[in-house]
Coordinates of C-alpha atoms in Angstrom, one line a residue:
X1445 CA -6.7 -25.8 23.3
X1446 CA -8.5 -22.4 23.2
X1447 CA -6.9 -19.4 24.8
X1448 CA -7.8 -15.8 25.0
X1449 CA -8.4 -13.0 25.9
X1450 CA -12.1 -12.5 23.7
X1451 CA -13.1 -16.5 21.9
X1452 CA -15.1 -15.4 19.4
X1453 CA -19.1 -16.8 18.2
X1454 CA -17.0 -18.7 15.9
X1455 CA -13.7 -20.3 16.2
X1456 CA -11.4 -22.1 14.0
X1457 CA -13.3 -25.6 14.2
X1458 CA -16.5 -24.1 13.4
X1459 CA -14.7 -23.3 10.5
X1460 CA -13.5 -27.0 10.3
X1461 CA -9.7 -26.0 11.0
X1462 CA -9.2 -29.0 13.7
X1463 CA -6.5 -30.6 15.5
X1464 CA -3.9 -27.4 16.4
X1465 CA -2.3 -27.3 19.5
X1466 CA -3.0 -24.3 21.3
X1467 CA -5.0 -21.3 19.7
X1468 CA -4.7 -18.0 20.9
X1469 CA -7.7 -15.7 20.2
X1470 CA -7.4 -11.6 19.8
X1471 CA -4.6 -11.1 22.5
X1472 CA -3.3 -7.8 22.9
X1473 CA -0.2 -6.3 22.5
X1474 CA 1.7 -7.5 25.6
X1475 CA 0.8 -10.4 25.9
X1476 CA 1.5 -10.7 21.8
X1477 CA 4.8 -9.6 22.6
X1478 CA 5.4 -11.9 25.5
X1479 CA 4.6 -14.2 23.2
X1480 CA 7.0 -13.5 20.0
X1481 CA 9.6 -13.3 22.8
X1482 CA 9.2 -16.7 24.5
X1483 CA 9.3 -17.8 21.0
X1484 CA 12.8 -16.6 20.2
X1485 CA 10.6 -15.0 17.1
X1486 CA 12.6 -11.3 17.9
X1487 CA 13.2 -8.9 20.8
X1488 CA 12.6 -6.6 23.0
X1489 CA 14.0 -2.9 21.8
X1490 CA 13.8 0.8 23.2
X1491 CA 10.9 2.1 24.3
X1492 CA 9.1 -1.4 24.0
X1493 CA 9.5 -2.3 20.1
X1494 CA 9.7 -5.5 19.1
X1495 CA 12.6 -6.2 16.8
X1496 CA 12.3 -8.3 13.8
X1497 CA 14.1 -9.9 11.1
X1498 CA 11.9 -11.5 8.3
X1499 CA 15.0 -13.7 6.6
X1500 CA 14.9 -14.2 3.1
X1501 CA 11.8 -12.5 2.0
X1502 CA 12.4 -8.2 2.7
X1503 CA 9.8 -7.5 0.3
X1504 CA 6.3 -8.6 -1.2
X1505 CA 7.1 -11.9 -3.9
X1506 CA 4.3 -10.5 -7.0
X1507 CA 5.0 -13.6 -8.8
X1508 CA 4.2 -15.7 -6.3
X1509 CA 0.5 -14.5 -6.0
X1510 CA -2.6 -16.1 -7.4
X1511 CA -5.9 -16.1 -7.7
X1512 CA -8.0 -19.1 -7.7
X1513 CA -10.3 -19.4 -11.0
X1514 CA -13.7 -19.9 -10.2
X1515 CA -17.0 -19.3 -12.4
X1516 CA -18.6 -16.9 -10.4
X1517 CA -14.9 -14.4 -11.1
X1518 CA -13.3 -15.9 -13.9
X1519 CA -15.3 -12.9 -16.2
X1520 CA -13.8 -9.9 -14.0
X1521 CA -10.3 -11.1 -12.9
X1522 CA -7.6 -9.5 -14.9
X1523 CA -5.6 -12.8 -15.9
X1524 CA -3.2 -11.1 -17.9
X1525 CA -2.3 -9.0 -14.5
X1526 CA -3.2 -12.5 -11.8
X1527 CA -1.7 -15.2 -12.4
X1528 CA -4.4 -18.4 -12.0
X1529 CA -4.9 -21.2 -9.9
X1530 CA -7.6 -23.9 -10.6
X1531 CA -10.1 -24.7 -7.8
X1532 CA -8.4 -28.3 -7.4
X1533 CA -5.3 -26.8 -6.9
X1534 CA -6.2 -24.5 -4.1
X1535 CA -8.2 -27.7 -2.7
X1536 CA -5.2 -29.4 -2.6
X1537 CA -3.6 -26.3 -1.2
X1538 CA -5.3 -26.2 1.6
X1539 CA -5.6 -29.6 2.5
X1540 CA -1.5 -30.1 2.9
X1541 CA -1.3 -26.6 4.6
X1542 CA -4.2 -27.6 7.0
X1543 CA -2.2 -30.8 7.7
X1544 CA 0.9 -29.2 8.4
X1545 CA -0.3 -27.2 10.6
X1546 CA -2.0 -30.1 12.8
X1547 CA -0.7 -29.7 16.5
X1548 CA 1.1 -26.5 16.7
X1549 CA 0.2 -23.3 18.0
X1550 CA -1.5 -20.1 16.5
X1551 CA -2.7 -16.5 16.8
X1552 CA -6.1 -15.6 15.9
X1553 CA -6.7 -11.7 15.3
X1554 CA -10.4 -10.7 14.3
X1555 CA -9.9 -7.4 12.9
X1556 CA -12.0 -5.5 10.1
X1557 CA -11.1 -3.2 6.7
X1558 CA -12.7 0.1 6.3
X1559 CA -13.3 2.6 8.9
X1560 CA -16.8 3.4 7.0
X1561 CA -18.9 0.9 8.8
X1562 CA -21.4 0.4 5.7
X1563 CA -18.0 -1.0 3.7
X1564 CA -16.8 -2.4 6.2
X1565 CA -15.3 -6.2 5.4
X1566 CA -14.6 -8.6 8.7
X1567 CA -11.3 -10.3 8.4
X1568 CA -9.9 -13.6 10.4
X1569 CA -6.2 -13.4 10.4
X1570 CA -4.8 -16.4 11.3
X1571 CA -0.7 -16.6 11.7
X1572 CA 1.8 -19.0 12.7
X1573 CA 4.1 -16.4 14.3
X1574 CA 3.1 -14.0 17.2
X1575 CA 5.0 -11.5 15.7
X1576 CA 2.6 -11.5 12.4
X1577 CA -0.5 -11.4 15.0
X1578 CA 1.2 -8.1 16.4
X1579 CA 1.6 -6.6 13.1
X1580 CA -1.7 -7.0 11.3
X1581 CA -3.6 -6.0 15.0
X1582 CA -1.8 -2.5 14.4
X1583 CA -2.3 -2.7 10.7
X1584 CA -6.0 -3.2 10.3
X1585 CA -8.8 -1.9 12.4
X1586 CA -9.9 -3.4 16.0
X1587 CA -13.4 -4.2 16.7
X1588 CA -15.2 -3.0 20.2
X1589 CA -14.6 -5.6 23.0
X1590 CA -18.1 -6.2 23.0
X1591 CA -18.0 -6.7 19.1
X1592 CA -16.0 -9.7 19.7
X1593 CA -18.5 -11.5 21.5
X1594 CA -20.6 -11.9 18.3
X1595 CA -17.8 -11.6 15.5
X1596 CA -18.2 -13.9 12.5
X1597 CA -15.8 -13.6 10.1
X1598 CA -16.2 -12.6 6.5
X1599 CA -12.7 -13.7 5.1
X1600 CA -9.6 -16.0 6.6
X1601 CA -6.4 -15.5 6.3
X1602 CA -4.5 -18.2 7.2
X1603 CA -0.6 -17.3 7.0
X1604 CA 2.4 -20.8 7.8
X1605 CA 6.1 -19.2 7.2
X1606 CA 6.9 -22.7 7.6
X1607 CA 4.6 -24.0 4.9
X1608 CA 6.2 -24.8 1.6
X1609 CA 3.9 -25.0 -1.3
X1610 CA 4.5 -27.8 -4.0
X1611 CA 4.1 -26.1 -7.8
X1612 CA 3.4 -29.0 -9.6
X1613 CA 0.7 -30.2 -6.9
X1614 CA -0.4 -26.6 -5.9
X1615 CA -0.6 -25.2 -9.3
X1616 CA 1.6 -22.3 -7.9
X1617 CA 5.0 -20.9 -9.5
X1618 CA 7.5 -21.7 -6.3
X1619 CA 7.3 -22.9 -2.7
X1620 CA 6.3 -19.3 -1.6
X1621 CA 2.4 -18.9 -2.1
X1622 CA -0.1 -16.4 -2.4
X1623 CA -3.5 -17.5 -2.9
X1624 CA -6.8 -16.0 -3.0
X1625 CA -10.1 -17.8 -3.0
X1626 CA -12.7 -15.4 -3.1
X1627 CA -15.5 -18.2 -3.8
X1628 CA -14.4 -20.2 -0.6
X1629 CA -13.8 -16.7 0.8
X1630 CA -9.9 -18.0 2.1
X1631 CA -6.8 -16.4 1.5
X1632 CA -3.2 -19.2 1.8
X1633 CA 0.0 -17.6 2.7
X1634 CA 2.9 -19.8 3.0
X1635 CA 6.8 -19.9 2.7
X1636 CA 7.1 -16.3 3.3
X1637 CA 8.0 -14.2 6.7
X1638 CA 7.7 -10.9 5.6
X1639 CA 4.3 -9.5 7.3
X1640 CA 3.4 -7.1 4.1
X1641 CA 1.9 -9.9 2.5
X1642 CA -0.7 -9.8 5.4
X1643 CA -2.2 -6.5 4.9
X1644 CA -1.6 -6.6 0.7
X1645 CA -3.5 -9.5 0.6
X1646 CA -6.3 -7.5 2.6
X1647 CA -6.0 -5.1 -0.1
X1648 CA -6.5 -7.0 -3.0
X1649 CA -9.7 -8.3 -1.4
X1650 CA -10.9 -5.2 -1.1
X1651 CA -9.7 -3.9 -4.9
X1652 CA -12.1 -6.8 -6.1
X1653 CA -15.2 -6.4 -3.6
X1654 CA -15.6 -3.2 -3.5
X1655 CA -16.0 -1.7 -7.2
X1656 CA -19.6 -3.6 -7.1
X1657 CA -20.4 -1.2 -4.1
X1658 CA -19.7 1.8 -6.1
X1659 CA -16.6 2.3 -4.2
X1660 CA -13.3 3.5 -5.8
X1661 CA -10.4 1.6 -3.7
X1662 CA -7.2 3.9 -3.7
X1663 CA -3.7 2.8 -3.2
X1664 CA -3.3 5.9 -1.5
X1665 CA -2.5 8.0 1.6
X1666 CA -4.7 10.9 2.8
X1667 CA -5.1 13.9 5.3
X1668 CA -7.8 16.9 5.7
X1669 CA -7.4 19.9 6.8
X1670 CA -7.3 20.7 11.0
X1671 CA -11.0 20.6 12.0
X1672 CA -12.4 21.0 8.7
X1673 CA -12.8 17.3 6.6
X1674 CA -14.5 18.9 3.8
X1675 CA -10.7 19.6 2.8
X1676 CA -9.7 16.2 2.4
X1677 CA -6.7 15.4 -0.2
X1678 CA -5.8 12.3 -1.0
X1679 CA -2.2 11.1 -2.5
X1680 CA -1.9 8.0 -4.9
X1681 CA 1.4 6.2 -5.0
X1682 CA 3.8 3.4 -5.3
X1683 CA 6.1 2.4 -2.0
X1684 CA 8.8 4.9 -2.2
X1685 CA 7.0 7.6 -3.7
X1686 CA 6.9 9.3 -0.3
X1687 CA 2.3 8.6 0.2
X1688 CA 3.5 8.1 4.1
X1689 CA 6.1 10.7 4.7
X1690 CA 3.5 13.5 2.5
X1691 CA 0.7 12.8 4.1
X1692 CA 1.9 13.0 7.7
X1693 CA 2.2 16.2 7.2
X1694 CA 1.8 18.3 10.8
X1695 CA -0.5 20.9 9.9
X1696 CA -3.4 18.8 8.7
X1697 CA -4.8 15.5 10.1
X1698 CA -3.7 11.8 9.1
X1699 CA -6.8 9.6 7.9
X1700 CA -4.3 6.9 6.6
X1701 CA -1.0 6.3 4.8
X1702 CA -1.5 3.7 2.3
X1703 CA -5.4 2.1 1.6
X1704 CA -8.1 4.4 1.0
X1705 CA -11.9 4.0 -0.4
X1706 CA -14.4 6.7 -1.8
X1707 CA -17.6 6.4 -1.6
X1708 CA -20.6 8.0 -2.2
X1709 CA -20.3 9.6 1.6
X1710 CA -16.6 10.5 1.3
X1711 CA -13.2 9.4 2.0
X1712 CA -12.8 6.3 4.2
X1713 CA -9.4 4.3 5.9
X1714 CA -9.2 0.7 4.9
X1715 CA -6.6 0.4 8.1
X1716 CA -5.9 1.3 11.6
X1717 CA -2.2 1.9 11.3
X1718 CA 0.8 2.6 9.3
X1719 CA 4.0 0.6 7.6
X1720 CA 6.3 3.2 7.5
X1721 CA 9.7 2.7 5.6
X1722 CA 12.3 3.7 8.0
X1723 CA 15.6 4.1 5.7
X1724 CA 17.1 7.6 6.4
X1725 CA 14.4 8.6 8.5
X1726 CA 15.3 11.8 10.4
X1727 CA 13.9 12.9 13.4
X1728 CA 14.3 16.5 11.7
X1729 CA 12.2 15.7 8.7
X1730 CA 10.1 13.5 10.0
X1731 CA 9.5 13.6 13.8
X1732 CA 6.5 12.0 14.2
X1733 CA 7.1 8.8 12.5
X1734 CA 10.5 8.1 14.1
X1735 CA 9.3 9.0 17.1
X1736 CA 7.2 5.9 16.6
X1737 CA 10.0 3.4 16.4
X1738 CA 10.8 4.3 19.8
X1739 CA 7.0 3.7 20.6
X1740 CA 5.6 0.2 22.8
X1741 CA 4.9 -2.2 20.5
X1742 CA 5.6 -0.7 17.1
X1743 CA 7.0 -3.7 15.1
X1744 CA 10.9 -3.0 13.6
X1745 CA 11.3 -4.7 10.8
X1746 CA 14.6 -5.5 9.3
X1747 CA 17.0 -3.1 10.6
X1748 CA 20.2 -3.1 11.9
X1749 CA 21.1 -2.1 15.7
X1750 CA 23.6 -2.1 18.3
X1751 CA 23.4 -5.3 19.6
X1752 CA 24.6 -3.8 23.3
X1753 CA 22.5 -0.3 23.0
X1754 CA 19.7 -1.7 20.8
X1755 CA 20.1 1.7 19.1
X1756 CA 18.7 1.3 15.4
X1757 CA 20.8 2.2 12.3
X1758 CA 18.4 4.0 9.9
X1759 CA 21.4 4.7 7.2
X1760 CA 22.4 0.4 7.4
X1761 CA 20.7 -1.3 4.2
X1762 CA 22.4 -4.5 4.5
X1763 CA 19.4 -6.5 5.1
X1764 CA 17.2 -4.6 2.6
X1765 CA 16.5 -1.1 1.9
X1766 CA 12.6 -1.8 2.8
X1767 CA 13.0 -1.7 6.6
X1768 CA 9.8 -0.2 8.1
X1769 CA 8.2 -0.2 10.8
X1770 CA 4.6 -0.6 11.5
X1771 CA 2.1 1.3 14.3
X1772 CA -1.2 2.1 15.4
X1773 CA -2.8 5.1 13.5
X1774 CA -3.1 6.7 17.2
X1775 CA 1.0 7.1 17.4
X1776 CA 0.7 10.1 15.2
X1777 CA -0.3 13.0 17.1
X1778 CA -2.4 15.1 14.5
X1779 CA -4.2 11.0 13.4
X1780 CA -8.0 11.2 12.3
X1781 CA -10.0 9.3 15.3
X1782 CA -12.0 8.5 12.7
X1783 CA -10.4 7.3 9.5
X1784 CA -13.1 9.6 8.0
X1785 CA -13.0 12.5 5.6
X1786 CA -15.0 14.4 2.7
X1787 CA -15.0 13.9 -0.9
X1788 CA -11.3 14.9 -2.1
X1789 CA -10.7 18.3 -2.6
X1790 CA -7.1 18.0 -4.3
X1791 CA -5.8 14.3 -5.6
X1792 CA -2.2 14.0 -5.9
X1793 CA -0.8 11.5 -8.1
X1794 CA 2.8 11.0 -6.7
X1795 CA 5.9 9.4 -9.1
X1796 CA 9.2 9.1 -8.6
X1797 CA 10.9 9.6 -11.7
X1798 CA 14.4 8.0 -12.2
X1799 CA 14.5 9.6 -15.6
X1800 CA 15.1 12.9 -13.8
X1801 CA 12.6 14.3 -16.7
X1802 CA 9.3 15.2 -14.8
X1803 CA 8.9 18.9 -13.1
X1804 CA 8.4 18.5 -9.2
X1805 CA 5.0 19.5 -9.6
X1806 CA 2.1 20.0 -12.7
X1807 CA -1.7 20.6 -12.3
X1808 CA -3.6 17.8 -14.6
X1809 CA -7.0 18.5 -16.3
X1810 CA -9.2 15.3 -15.6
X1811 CA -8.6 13.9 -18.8
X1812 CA -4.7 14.0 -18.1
X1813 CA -5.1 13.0 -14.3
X1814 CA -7.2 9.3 -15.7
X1815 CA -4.0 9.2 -18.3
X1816 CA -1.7 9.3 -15.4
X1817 CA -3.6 7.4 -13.2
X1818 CA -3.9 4.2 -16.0
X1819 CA -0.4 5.1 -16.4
X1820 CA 1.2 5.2 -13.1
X1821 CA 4.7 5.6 -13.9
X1822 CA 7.0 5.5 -10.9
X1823 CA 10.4 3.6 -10.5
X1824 CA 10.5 0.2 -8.3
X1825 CA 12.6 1.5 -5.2
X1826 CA 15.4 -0.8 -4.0
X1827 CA 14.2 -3.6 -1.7
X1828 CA 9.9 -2.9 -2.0
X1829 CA 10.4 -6.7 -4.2
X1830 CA 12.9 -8.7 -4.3
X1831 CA 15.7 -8.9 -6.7
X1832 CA 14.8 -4.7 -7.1
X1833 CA 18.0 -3.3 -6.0
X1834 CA 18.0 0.5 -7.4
X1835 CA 15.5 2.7 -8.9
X1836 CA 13.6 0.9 -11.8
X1837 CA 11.5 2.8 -14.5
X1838 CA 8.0 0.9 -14.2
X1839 CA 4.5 1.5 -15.1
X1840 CA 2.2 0.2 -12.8
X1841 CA -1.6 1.3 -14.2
X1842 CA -3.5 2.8 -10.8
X1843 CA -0.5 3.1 -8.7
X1844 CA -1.2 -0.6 -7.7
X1845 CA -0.8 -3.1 -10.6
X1846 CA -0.4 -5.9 -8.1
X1847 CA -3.2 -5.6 -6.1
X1848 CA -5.3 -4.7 -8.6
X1849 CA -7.9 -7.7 -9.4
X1850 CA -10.4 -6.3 -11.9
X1851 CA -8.8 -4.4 -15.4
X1852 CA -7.5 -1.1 -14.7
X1853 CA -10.7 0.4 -17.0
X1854 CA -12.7 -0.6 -14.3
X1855 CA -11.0 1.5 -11.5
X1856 CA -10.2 4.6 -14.0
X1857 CA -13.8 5.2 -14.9
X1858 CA -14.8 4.9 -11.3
X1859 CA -12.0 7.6 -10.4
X1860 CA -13.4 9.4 -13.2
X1861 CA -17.1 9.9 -12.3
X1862 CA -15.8 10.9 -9.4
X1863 CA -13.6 13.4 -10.0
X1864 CA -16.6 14.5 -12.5
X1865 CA -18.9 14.6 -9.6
X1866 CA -17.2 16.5 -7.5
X1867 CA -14.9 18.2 -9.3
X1868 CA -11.2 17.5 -7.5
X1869 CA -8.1 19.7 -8.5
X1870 CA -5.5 17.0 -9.8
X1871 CA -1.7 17.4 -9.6
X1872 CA 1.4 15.4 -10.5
X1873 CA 4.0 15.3 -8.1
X1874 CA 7.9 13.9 -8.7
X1875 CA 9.5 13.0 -5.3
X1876 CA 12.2 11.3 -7.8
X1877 CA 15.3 12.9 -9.7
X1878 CA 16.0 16.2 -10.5
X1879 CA 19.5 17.7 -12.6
X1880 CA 19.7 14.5 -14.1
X1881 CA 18.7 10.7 -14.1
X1882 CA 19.3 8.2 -10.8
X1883 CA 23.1 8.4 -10.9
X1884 CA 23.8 11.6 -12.3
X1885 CA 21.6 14.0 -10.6
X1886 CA 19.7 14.2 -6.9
X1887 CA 16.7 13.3 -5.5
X1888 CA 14.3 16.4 -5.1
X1889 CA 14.3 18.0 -2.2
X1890 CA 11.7 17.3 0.8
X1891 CA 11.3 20.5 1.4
X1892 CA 10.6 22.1 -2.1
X1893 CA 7.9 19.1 -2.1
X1894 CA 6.3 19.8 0.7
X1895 CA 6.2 23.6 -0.1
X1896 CA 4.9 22.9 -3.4
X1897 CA 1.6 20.4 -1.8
X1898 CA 1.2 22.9 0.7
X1899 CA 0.8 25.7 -2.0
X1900 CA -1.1 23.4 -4.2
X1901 CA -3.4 22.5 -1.0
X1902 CA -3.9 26.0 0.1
X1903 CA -4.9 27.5 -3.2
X1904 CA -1.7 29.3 -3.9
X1905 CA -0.6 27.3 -6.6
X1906 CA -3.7 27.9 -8.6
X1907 CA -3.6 31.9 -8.3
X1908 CA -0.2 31.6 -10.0
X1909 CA 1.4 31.9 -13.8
X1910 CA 1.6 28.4 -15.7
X1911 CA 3.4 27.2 -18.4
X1912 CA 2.7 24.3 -21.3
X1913 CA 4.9 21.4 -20.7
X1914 CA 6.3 20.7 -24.1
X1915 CA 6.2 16.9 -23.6
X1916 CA 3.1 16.2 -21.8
X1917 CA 1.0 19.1 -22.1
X1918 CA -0.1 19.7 -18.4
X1919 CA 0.2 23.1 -16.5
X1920 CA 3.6 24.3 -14.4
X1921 CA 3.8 26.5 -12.2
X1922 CA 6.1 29.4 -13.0
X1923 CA 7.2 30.2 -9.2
X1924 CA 5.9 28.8 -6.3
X1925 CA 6.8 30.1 -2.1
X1926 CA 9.8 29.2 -0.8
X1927 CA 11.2 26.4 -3.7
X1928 CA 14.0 27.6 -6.1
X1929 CA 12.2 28.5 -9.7
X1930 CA 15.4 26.5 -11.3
X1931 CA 13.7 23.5 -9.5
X1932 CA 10.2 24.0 -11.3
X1933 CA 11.8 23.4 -14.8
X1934 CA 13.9 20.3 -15.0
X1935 CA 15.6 21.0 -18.2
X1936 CA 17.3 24.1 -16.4
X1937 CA 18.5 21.7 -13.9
X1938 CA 20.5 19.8 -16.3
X1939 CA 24.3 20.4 -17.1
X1940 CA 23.4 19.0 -20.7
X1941 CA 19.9 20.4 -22.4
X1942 CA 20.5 18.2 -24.9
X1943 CA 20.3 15.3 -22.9
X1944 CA 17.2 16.2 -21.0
X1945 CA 15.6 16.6 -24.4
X1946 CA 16.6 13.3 -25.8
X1947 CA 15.6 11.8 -22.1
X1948 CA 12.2 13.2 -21.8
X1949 CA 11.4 12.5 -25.4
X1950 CA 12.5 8.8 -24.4
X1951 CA 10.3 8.5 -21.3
X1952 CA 6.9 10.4 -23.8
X1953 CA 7.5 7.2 -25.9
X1954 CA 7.3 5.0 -22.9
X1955 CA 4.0 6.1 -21.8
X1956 CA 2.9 6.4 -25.3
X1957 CA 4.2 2.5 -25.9
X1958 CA 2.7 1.6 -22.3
X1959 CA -0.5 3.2 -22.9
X1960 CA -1.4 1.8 -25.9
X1961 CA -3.1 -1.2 -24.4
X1962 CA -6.0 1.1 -22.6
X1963 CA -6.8 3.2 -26.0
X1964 CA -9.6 0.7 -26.6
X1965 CA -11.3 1.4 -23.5
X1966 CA -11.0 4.9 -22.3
X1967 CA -13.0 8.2 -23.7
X1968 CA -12.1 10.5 -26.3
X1969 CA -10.4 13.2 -24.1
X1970 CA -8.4 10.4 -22.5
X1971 CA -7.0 9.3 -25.9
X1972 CA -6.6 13.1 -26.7
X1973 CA -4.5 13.7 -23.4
X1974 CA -2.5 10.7 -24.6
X1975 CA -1.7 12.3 -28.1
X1976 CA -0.4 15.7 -26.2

């Protein structure tokens, strides 16, 4: 049966998806809601959120993602960073999933990636749970009403919690799946509840498709300046290195917090909302975002609350430490209305060092902002995977290993031509440790960070004195407004100098060790930022 509120040029059995029970097409957000509800799939919370608890999976499942091996990819994919899956496999795949999904009910969402309509990339979400309809309807971009009445879609997602894959039939590494097609232009989600996959897996299409284009996708957040775009600055980042909190920053405007491209017209959002972690979140700190968990129809995910009050527990990690909630871009006062913005002005490249070795801030030439950005050092944060439960030293090349389909040259020497065109400032920023390592010091202060972007942003930073940093050669400032100088050199944070310098000497031969695999491919200045 066919129910909506739009039913698209196309529906599921034009797309031979055949014998479900009842299909709901592109509701909205009550009736979604209403839906999840009647379910028993969560509840009703203040203000009109819906409350959610995704189980077992809290976090994205990396190993569990694959991309299907077909001869029109097989020379771009980076197999050493994707795990495979053979064309039979995926066959096979979608046969059993098809047939386990045979008489029960979904939610259809037509959505679209990429706010710059000449990039733009139509995608079919199709989900088991009501809940998951909400989510990705707030997390990619809505199409006109009248759009709907024609919409075909590019790529389908097709997303069964209650679908567990077979490895040795499915070619896959557990009963949790992942699996992209781009050849049959499918994407298989099965096993798992938690709705991250959703909008990763949108993501990682987009980190494959659009490098053809000319387009350089960024795992990033970014904001411009109030009524002037031609200051755009966008912030590169792993979850947990603060690309949300930094970017909704109240005197500039929000153009998105995670999923950015650049094109040869500018920046552009790949979404229409924001996943937001919500651990500690302070309505100090951060007003605008937890005044969005408060917000109709902003989706909870995985916290505790008062089971009488409904009255969520921010500081409560017992279910994971990646509770978030997710919203529509227009919840933020100060959002873009048009996901739009210039070429960046500044790019920040955000880490969170659990070495407690990095300064909090460090202006890069372009040669040592492409060595940072193949690098992308950062620490896992408890709960972003499973099984990561503190802060774990990783590098993950382009802030994004996982969602990265192509080799990691390919998206540094677009970033680079670009940042050659039109000539970005680049800066370093550690939202880690500082007076020691992840159990021995703190993490660095919000407010010194923010200070220190604002300055950076505004041109203050660059007017100021600079020193060499012995280990890795880029620029510090000497002083900066408002943040303690102590702050801006880490080894004067530390009890024990002698420990910083045997620390930070351990973490150069880390990158050095970790960036020996790119040597081959990058320039000479590259290799010579690499050598200090």
């Amino acid at each position: 049966m066919t129910i909506g509120r739009v039913n698209p040029a196309q529906t599921l059995d034009d797309q031979g998806i055949t014998g479900l029970g009842s299909v709901y097409y592109n509701l909205i957000e009550p009736a979604l809601m209403e839906a999840a509800v009647s379910r028993g799939e969560g509840k009703i919370g203040i203000g009109g959120t819906f409350l959610v608890s995704t189980g077992k999976f809290t976090g994205r499942s990396p190993k569990d993602k694959h991309v299907v091996r077909t001869a029109g990819v097989a020379e771009h994919v980076w197999w050493e960073n994707n795990a495979e899956m053979s064309p039979d496999a995926f066959d096979r795949l979608y046969d059993d999933m098809l047939a386990h999904m045979k008489g029960k009910d979904y939610f259809v969402q037509d959505l679209y990636a990429g706010a710059d309509a000449t990039h733009r990339l139509d995608v079919r979400v199709v989900t088991e749970l009501a809940w998951h309809g909400l989510f990705i309807r707030h997390l990619l971009r809505r199409p006109e009403r009248a759009e709907l009445d024609s919409y075909t879609p590019e790529f389908t997602i097709i997303n069964c919690p209650t679908f567990k894959a077979d490895p040795a039939r499915h070619g896959c590494a557990s009963d949790t799946v992942i699996a992209l097609n781009f050849e049959r232009r499918l994407i298989l989600i099965g096993n798992t509840e938690y709705a991250g996959e959703n909008k990763k897996s949108v993501f990682s299409l987009l980190n494959y498709m659009l490098p053809e284009k000319g387009v350089m996708p960024m795992h990033c957040s970014a904001n411009h300046a109030k009524d002037n775009p031609d200051d755009t600055a966008v912030f590169f980042g792993l979850s947990g290195t603060g690309k949300t909190t930094l970017s909704a920053d109240p005197a500039r405007t929000l153009i998105g917090d995670d999923e950015h491209g650049w094109s040869d017209e500018g920046t552009f959002n790949f979404e229409g909302g924001c996943y937001a972690k919500t651990i500690s979140l302070s309505p100090a700190a951060e007003p605008e975002i937890y005044a969005t968990t408060r917000k109709f129809a902003t989706v909870i995910e995985n916290m505790v609350y008062d089971p009488d009050t409904l009255e969520l527990d921010f500081e409560d990690d017992s279910l994971t430490a990646n509770m978030r909630c997710a919203y529509p871009l227009e919840y933020i006062s100060n959002a873009s209305a048009t996901g739009l913005g210039s070429h960046p002005k500044n790019i920040i490249m955000l880490t969170c060092d659990a070495y407690g070795v990095l300064p909090p801030i460090s202006r890069l030439t372009p040669a040592q902002a492409m060595y940072h950005f193949l690098s992308g050092f950062t620490s896992k944060v408890a709960g972003t995977e499973r099984g990561v439960t503190e802060p774990m030293p990783t590098f993950s090349t382009c802030f994004g290993a996982p969602f990265m389909p192509r080799r990691p040259e390919v998206y540094g020497k677009l970033l680079q031509e670009k940042i050659a065109q039109h000539g970005a400032s680049c800066w370093l920023v550690n939202t880690g440790w500082t007076g020691g390592a992840y159990g021995t010091g703190k993490r660095m202060p919000l407010k010194a960070t923010r200070a220190l972007l604002t300055a950076a942003l505004d041109g203050t930073l660059d007017k100021g004195k600079f020193r060499k940093d012995p280990n890795f050669g880029f620029e510090v400032p000497i002083d900066a407004p408002d943040v303690d100088t102590a702050l801006l050199d880490p080894r004067r944070t530390w009890a024990d100098t002698a420990a910083y310098d045997a620390q930070a000497q351990k973490l150069v031969g880390m990158f050095a060790e970790n960036f020996a695999q790119y040597v081959p491919y990058i320039d000479a200045d590259v290799k010579a930022a690499a050598l200090g």
